[in-house]
Coordinates of C-alpha atoms in Angstrom, one line a residue:
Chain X
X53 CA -34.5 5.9 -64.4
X54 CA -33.4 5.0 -60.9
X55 CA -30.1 3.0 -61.2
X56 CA -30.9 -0.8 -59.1
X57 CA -28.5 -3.2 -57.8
X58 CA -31.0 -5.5 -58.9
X59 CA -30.1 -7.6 -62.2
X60 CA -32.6 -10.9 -63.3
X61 CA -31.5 -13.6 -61.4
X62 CA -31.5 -11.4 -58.2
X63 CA -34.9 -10.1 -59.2
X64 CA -36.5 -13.4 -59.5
X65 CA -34.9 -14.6 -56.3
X66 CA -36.1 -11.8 -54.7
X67 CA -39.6 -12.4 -56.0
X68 CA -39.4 -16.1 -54.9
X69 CA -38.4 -14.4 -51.2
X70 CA -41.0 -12.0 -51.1
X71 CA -43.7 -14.9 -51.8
X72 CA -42.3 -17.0 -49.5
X73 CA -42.2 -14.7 -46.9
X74 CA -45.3 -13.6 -47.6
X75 CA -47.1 -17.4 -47.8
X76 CA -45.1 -17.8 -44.0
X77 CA -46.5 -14.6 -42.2
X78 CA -50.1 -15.4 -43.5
X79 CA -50.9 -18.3 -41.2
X80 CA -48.5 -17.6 -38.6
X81 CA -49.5 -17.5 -35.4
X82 CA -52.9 -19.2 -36.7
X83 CA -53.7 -22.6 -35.4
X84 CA -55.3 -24.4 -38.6
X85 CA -52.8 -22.7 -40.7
X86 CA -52.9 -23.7 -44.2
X87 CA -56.2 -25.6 -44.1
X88 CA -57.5 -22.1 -43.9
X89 CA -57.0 -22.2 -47.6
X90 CA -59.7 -25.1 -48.2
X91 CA -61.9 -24.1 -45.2
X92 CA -62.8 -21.0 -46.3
X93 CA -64.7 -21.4 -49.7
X94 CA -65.9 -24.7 -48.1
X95 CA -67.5 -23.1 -45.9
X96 CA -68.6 -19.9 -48.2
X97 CA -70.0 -22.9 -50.2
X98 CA -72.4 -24.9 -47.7
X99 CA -74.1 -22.0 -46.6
X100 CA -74.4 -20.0 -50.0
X101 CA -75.6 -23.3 -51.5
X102 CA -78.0 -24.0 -48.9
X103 CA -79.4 -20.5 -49.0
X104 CA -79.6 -20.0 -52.8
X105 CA -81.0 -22.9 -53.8
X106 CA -84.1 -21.5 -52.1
X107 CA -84.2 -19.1 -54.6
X108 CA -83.2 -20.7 -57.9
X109 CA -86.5 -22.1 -60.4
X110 CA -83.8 -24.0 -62.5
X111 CA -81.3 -25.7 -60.6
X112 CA -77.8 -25.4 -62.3
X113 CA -76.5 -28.9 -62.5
X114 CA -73.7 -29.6 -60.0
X115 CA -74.4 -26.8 -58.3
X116 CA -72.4 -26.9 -55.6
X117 CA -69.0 -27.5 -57.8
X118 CA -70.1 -24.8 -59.5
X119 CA -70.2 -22.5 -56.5
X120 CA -67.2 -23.8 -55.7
X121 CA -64.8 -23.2 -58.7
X122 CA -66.6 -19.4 -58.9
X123 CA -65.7 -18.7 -54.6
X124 CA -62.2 -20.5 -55.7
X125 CA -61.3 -18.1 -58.3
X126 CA -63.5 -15.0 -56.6
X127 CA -61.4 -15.5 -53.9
X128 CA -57.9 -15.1 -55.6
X129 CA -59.1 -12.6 -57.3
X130 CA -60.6 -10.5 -54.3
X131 CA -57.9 -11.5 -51.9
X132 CA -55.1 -11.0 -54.2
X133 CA -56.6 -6.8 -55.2
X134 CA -57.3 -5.9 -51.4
X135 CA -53.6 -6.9 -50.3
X136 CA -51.5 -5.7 -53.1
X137 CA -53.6 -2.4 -52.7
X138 CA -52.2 -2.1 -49.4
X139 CA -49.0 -3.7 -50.3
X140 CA -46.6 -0.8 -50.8
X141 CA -48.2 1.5 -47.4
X142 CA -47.3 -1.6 -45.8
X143 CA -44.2 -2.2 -46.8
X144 CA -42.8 0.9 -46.4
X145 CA -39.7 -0.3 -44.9
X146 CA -38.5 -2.3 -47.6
X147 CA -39.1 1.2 -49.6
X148 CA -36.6 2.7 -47.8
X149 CA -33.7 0.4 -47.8
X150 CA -32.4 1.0 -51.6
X151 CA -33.5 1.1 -54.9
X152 CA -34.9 -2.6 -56.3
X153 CA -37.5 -3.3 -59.2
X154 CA -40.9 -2.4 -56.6
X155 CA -43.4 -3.9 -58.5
X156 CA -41.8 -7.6 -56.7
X157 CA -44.0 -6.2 -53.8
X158 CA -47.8 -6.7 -55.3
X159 CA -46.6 -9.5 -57.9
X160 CA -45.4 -11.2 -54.5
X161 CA -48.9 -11.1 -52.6
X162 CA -50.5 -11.9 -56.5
X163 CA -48.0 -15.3 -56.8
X164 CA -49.0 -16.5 -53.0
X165 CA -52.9 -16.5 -53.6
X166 CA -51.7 -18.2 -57.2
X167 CA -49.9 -20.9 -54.8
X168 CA -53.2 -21.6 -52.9
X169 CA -55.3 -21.4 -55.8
X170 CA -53.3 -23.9 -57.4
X171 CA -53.4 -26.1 -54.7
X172 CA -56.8 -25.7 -53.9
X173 CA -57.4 -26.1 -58.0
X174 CA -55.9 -29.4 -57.9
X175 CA -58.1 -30.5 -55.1
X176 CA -60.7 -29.8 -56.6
X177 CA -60.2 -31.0 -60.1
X178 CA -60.3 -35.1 -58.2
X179 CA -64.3 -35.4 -57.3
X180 CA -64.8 -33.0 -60.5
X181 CA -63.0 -35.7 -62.5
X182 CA -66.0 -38.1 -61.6
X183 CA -68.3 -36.6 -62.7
X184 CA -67.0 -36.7 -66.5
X185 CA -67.4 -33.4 -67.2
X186 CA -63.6 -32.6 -67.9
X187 CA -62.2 -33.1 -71.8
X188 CA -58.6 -32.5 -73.2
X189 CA -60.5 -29.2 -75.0
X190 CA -61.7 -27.8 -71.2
X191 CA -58.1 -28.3 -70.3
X192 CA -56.7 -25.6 -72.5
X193 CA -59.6 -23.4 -71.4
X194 CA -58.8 -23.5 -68.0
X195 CA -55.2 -22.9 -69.0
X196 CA -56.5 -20.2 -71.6
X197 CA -58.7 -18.8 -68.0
X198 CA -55.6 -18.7 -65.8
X199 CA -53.6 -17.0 -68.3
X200 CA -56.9 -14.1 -67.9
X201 CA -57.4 -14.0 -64.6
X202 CA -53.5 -13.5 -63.7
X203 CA -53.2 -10.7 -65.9
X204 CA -56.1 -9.0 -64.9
X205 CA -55.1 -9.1 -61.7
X206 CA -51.7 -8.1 -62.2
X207 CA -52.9 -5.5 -63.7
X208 CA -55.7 -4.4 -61.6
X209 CA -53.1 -4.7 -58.4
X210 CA -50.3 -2.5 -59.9
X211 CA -53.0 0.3 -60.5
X212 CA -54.7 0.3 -57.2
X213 CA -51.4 -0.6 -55.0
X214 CA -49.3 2.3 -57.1
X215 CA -52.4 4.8 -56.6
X216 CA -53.0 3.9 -52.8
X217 CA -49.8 6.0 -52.0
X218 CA -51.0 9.0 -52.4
X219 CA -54.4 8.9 -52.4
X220 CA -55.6 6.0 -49.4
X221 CA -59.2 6.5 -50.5
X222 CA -58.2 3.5 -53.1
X223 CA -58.2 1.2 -50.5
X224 CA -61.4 2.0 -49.7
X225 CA -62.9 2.4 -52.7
X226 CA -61.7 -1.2 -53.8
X227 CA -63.1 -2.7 -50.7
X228 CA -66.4 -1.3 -51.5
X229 CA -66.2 -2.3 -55.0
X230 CA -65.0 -6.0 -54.2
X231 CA -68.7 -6.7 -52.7
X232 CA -70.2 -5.0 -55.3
X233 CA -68.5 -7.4 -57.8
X234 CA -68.8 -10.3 -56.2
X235 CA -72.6 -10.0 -57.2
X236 CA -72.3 -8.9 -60.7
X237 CA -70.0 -11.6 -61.5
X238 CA -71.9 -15.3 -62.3
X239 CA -70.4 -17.2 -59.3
X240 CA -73.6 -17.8 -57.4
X241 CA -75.7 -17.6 -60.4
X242 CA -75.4 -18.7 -64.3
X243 CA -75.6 -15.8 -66.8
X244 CA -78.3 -17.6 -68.7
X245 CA -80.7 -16.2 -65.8
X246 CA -79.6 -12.8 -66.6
X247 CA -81.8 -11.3 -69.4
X248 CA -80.6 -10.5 -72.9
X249 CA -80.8 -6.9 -72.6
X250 CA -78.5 -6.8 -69.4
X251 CA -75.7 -8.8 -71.0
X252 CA -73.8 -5.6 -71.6
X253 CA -73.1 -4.7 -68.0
X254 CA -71.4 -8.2 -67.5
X255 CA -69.5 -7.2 -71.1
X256 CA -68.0 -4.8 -68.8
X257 CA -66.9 -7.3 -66.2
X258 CA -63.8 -9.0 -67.4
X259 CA -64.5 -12.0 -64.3
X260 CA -67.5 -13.3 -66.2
X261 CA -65.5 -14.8 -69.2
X262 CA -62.9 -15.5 -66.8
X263 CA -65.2 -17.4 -64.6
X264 CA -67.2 -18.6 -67.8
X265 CA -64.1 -20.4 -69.4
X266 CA -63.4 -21.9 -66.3
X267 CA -67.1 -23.6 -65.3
X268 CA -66.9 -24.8 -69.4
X269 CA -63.4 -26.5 -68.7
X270 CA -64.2 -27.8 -65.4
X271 CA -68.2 -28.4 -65.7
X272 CA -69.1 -27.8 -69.1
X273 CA -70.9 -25.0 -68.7
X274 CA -71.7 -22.9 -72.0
X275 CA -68.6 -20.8 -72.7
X276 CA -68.8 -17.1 -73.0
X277 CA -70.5 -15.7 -76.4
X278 CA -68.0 -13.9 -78.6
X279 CA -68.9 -10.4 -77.9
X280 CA -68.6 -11.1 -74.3
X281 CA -65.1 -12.3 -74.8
X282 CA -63.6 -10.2 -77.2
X283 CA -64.7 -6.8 -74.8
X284 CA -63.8 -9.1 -72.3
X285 CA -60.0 -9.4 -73.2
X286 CA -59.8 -5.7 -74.5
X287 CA -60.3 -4.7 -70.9
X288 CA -58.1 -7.0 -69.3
X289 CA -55.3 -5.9 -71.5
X290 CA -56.0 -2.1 -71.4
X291 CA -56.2 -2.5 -67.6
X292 CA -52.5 -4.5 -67.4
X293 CA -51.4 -1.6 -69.9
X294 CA -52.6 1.1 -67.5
X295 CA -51.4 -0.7 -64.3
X296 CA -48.0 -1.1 -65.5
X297 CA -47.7 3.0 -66.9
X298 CA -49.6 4.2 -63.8
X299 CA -46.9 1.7 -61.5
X300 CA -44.0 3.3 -63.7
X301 CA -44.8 6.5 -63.0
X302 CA -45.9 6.7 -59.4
X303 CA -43.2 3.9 -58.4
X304 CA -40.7 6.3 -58.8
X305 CA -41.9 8.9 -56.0
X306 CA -43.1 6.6 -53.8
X307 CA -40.8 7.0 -50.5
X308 CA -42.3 10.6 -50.3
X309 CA -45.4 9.2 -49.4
X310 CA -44.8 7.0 -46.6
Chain V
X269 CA -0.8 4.0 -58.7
X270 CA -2.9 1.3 -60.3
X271 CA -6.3 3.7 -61.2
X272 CA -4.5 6.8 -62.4
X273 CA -7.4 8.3 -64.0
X274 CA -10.5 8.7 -61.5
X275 CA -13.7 7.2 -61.9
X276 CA -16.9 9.0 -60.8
X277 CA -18.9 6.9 -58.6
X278 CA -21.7 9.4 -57.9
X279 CA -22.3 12.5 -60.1
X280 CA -25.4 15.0 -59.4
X281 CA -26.0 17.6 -61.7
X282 CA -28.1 20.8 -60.9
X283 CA -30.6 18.2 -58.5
X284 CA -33.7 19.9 -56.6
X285 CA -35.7 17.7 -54.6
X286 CA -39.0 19.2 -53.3
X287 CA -41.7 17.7 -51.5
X288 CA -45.3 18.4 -50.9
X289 CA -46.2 19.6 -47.7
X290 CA -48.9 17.0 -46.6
X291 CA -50.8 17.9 -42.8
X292 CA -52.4 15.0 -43.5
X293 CA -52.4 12.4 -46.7
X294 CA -54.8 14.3 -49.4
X295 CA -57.9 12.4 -50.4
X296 CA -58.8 12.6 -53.8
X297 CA -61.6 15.2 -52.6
X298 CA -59.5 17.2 -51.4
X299 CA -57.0 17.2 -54.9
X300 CA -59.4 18.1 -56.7
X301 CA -61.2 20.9 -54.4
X302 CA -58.6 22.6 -53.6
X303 CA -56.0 22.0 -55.6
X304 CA -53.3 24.4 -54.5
X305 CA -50.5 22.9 -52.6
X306 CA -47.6 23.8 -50.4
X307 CA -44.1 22.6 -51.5
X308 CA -40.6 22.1 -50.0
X309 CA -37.7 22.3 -51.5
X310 CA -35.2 19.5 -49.6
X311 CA -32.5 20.0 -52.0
X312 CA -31.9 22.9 -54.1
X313 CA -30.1 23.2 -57.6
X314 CA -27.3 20.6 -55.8
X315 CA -24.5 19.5 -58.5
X316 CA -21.9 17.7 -56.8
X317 CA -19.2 14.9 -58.2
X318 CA -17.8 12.2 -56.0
X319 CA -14.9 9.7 -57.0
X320 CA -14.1 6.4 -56.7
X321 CA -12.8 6.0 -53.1
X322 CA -13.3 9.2 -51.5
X323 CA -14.2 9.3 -48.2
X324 CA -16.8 12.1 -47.5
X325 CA -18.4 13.3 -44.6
X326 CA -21.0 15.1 -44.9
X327 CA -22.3 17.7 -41.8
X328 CA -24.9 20.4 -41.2
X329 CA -28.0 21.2 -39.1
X330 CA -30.9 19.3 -38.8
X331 CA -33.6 19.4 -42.0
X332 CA -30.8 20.7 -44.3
X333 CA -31.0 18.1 -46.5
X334 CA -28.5 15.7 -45.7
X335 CA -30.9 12.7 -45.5
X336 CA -32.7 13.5 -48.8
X337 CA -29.3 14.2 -50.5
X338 CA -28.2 10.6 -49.4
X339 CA -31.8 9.1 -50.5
X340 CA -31.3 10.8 -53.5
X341 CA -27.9 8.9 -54.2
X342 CA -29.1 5.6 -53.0
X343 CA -31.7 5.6 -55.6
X344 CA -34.5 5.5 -52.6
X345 CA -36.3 8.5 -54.0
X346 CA -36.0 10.5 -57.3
X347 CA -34.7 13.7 -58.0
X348 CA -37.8 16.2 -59.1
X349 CA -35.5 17.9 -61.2
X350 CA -31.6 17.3 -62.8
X351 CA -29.8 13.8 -62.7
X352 CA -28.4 11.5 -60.3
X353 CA -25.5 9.3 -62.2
X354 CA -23.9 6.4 -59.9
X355 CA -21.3 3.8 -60.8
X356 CA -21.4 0.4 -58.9
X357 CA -23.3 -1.4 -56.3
X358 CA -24.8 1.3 -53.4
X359 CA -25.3 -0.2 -50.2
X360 CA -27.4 2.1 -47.6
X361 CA -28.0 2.2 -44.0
X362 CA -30.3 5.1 -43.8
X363 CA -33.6 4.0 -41.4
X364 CA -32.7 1.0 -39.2
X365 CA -36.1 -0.4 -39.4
X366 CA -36.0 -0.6 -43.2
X367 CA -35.6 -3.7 -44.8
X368 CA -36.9 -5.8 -42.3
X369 CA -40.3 -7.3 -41.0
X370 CA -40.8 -7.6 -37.7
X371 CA -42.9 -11.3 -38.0
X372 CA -39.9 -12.7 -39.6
X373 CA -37.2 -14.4 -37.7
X374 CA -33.7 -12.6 -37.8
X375 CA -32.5 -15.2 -40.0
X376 CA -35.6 -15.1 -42.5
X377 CA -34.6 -10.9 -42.1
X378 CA -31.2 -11.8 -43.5
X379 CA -32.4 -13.0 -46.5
X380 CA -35.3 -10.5 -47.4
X381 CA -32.5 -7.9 -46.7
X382 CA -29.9 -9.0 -48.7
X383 CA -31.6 -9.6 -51.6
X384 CA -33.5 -6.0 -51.4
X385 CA -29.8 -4.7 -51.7
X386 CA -29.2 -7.0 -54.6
X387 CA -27.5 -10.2 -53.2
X388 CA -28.5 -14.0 -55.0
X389 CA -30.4 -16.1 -52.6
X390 CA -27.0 -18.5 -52.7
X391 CA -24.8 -16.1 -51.9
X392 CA -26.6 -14.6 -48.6
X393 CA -26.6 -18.5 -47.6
X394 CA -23.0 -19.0 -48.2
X395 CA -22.0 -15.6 -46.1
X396 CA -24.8 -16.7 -43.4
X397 CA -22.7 -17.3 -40.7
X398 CA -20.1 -14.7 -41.3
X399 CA -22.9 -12.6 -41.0
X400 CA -24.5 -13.4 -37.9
X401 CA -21.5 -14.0 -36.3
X402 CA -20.6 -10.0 -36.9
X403 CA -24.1 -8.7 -36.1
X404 CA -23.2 -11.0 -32.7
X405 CA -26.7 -11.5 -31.8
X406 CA -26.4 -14.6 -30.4
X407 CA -29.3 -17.1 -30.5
X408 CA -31.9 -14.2 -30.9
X409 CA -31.1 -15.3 -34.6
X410 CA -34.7 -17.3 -34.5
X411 CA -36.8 -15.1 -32.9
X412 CA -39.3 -12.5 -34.9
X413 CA -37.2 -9.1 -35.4
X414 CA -40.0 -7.6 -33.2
X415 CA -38.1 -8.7 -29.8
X416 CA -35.1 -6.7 -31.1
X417 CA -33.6 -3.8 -29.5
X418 CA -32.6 -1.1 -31.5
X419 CA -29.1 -2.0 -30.9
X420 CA -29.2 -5.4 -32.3
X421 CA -31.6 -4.4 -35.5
X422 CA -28.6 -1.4 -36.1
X423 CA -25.8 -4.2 -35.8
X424 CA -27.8 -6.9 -38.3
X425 CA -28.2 -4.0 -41.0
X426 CA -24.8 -3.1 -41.0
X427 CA -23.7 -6.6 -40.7
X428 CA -25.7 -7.5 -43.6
X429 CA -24.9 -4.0 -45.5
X430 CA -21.3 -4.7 -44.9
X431 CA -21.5 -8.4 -46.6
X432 CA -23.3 -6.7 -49.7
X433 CA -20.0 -5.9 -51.0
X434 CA -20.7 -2.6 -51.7
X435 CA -19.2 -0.1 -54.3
X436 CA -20.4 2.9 -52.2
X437 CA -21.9 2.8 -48.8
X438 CA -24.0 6.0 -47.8
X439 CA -24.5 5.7 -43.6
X440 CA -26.7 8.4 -42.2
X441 CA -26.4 9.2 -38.5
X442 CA -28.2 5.9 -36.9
X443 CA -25.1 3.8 -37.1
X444 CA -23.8 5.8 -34.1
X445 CA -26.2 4.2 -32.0
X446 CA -24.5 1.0 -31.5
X447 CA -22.5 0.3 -27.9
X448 CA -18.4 0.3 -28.1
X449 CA -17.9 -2.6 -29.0
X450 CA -19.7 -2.2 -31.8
X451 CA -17.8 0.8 -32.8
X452 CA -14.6 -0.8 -32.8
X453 CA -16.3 -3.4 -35.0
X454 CA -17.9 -0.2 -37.3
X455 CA -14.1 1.4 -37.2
X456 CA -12.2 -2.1 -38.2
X457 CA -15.2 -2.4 -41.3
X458 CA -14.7 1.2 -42.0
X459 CA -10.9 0.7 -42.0
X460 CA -11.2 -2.2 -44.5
X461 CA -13.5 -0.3 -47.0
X462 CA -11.1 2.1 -46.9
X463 CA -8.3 0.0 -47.7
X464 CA -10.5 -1.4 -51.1
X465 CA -10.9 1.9 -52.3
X466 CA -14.4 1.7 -51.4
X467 CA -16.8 5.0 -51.6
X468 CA -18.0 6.2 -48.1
X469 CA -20.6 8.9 -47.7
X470 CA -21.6 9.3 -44.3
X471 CA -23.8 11.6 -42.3
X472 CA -22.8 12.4 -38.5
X473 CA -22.8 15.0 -36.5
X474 CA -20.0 13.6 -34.7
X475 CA -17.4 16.2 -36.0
X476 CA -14.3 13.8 -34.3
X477 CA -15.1 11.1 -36.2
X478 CA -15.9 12.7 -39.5
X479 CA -11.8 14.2 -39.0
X480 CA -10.5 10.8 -38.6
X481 CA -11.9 9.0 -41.1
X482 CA -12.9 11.8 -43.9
X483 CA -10.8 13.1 -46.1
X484 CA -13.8 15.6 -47.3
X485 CA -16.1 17.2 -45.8
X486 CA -19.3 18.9 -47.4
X487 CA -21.4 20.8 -45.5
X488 CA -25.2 21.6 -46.0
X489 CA -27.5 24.0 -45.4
X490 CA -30.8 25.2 -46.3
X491 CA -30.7 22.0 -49.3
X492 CA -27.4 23.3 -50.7
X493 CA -23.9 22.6 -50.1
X494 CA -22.3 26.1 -48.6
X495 CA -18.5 24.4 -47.9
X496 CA -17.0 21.7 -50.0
X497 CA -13.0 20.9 -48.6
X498 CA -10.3 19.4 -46.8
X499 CA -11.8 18.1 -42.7
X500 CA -9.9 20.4 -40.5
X501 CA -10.6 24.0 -42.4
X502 CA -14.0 22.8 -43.3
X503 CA -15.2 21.5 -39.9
X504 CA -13.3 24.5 -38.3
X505 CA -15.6 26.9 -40.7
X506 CA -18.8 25.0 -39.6
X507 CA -17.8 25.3 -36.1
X508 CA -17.0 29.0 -36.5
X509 CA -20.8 29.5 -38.1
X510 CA -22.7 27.7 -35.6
X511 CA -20.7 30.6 -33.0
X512 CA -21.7 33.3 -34.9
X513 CA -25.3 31.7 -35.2
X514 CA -25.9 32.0 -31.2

């Protein structure tokens, strides 16, 4: 074990410092700043919803809401894996200054998309609130959702950001997968259109409970079946399990790599 | 004598570091087609003990291992074989650029600094000024590090180093950069470390300086130490190898 100056008060300072700093060079030298944050899935929104309702026999009630909790969370998610995967290369410097608990350095890019998804959350949840659709039970599912969604993509960050020092392909590879995903994950569509004998590919896709919890808490959607969830959450926790021994390991020998 | 019996503040037993020769960063193709690899050994089989308060200098030709040897000790990098064992807070000024981004202001640099070497959030802002008044860089405190000069990024790591509070400070040969008035500054900190029994382990090739203010001297060579003793005979020795060398 490396020997760290670091005990836990300084660590979770130092994680509030890395957030910070990493929420203030985002939008620097941008002019709109944080409304970027809103903007974007705004605009992903309008033009997905425009162009997909061209194409849907059932309309999904509240479409557009829908779309927009789905880009919301895709968004987090998607933003969240391509940065931490690149987190460490980039921040090579703070490598070499001295020995300090590294994982601060992807839990750090994960905790500032947490901030804006929070914030854009909360926007959100004021026109959903009109529409009824919200109950005290859909409130712990969206808690129960958020709990899922930030340890899968802990997890899923640790492993790609740890293995993206020695081999860059990862970045790659999880850029490619990230629009891949996007599609097999219900944020454009419902998983009711999907048929029956399909339903095991999305069993492999721990996003579609995650994404399926939250459009029951927010729009009372149908929530996810019970084999969906249960292979759903054995995934998610094998993934954290393998992103924090794979992290471990590499973290280690990670100054000879950059 | 108040600390009669000696504390070990860095012990290294039977450490090899080696490293992988990379021409370029291997894709994972490339693991698994070929599958051999070159390595280098950094540091070889190195067991050395250093005590509470020694100051050591430590000298030899470039790519002998000094730097690794000093990673090593700051915890920066693992050993791929035998034990590194330190006692109390390790402060290091290795690469100048590390431990800062250059989109942050020097003041936001301060912070994301200090607490890398293990300082509370509170207790960087109480020693602010103090700080910033000994890197002396004047109102360039709010601009992005990326409009510093070498100079001033060497003098706002030490300064910041120095306010750590470090048990043992490891220096590698960058510090020597800074102008002469910076130097008397370095010398005056230096003299003060010294005086708080403080371990020093720095790296210079700047054989004067390591006679002043070491009272050991380790020599490396090839990844090993080849002369462990007292400044004079041991930089004299070194001296007497290079001759022999041309």
């Amino acid at each position: 074990m490396l020997s760290t100056n670091i005990k836990f008060g300084n660590f979770t300072d130092l994680l509030i410092g890395l957030t910070e700093k990493e929420l203030r060079t985002r939008y620097k030298f941008t002019v709109l700043g944080f409304f970027w944050i809103a903007l974007n899935p705004i605009l992903q929104m309008l033009i997905i919803g425009f162009v997909f309702t061209f194409f849907i026999r059932n309309p999904i009630e509240n479409y557009y809401y829908y779309l927009f909790i789905g880009l919301l969370v895709w968004n987090f998610f998607s933003l969240s894996l391509t940065r931490a995967t690149q987190s460490i290369v980039w921040e090579r410097t703070l490598i070499k200054k001295a020995a300090f608990p590294k994982v601060v350095i992807p839990l750090s890019i994960v905790l500032s998309n947490l901030f804006h998804l929070i914030i854009a959350m909360t926007i959100f949840a004021i026109p959903v609130s009109f529409l009824g659709t919200i109950s005290f039970e859909g409130i712990i599912y969206i808690f129960l959702a958020f709990l899922l969604l930030l340890t899968f993509t802990i997890g899923a960050s640790l492993l790609t950001s740890a293995l993206n020092v020695r081999y860059r392909d990862i970045n790659f590879f999880v850029q490619a997968l990230i629009m891949i995903w996007f599609y097999a994950t219900p944020i454009i569509y419902t998983l009711s259109m999907i048929p029956y004998k399909f339903y095991w590919l999305w069993r492999l896709n721990p996003m579609t409970s995650i994404l399926q919890l939250l459009q029951h808490g927010f729009l009372n959607q149908p929530l996810p079946g019970i084999g969906m969830f249960t292979i759903n959450l054995v995934i998610i926790a094998a993934v954290f399990t393998l992103g924090i021994i794979i992290f471990n390991k590499e973290g280690n020998n990670f100054d000879d790599w950059i | 004598m108040k600390n009669n019996r000696k504390k070990i503040a860095v012990h290294l037993s039977k450490v090899t570091k080696s490293y992988v020769i990379h021409h370029e960063k291997p894709t994972l193709v490339e693991k698994f087609v070929r599958g051999r690899e070159e390595t280098f050994y950094a540091v070889k089989n190195l067991s050395l003990q250093i005590n509470a308060g020694e100051k050591i200098g430590l000298i030899g030709p470039n790519g002998s291992g000094k730097t690794t040897l000093l990673k090593l000790i700051a915890g920066i990098t693992c050993p791929t074989n035998g034990t590194v064992h330190t006692d109390g807070k390790i402060v290091s000024l290795i690469d100048l650029e590390a431990g800062f981004h250059p989109d942050l202001t020097g003041e936001q640099n301060i912070f994301l600094n200090g607490m890398i070497l293990g300082m509370k959030r509170a207790e960087i802002a109480k020693k602010m000024d103090s700080i910033i008044d000994f890197a002396d860089i004047g109102r360039f405190i709010d601009s992005p590090l990326f409009s510093y000069s070498e100079g001033m990024k060497l003098k706002l790591g030490f300064s910041v180093a120095a306010h750590a509070d470090p048990d043992i400070l490891i220096l590698d040969e960058s510090i020597y950069a800074g102008d002469l008035k910076f130097q008397r500054k370095l010398q005056k900190k230096l003299d003060e470390f010294f005086k708080d029994n403080k371990t020093i382990l720095l790296v210079t090739h700047w054989l004067e300086f390591v006679q002043k203010n070491c009272k050991r001297v380790l020599v490396m060579n090839g990844g090993k130490i080849i002369i462990d003793g007292k400044p004079k005979t041991t930089i004299a020795k070194y001296k007497q190898m290079n001759k022999n060398h041309k």
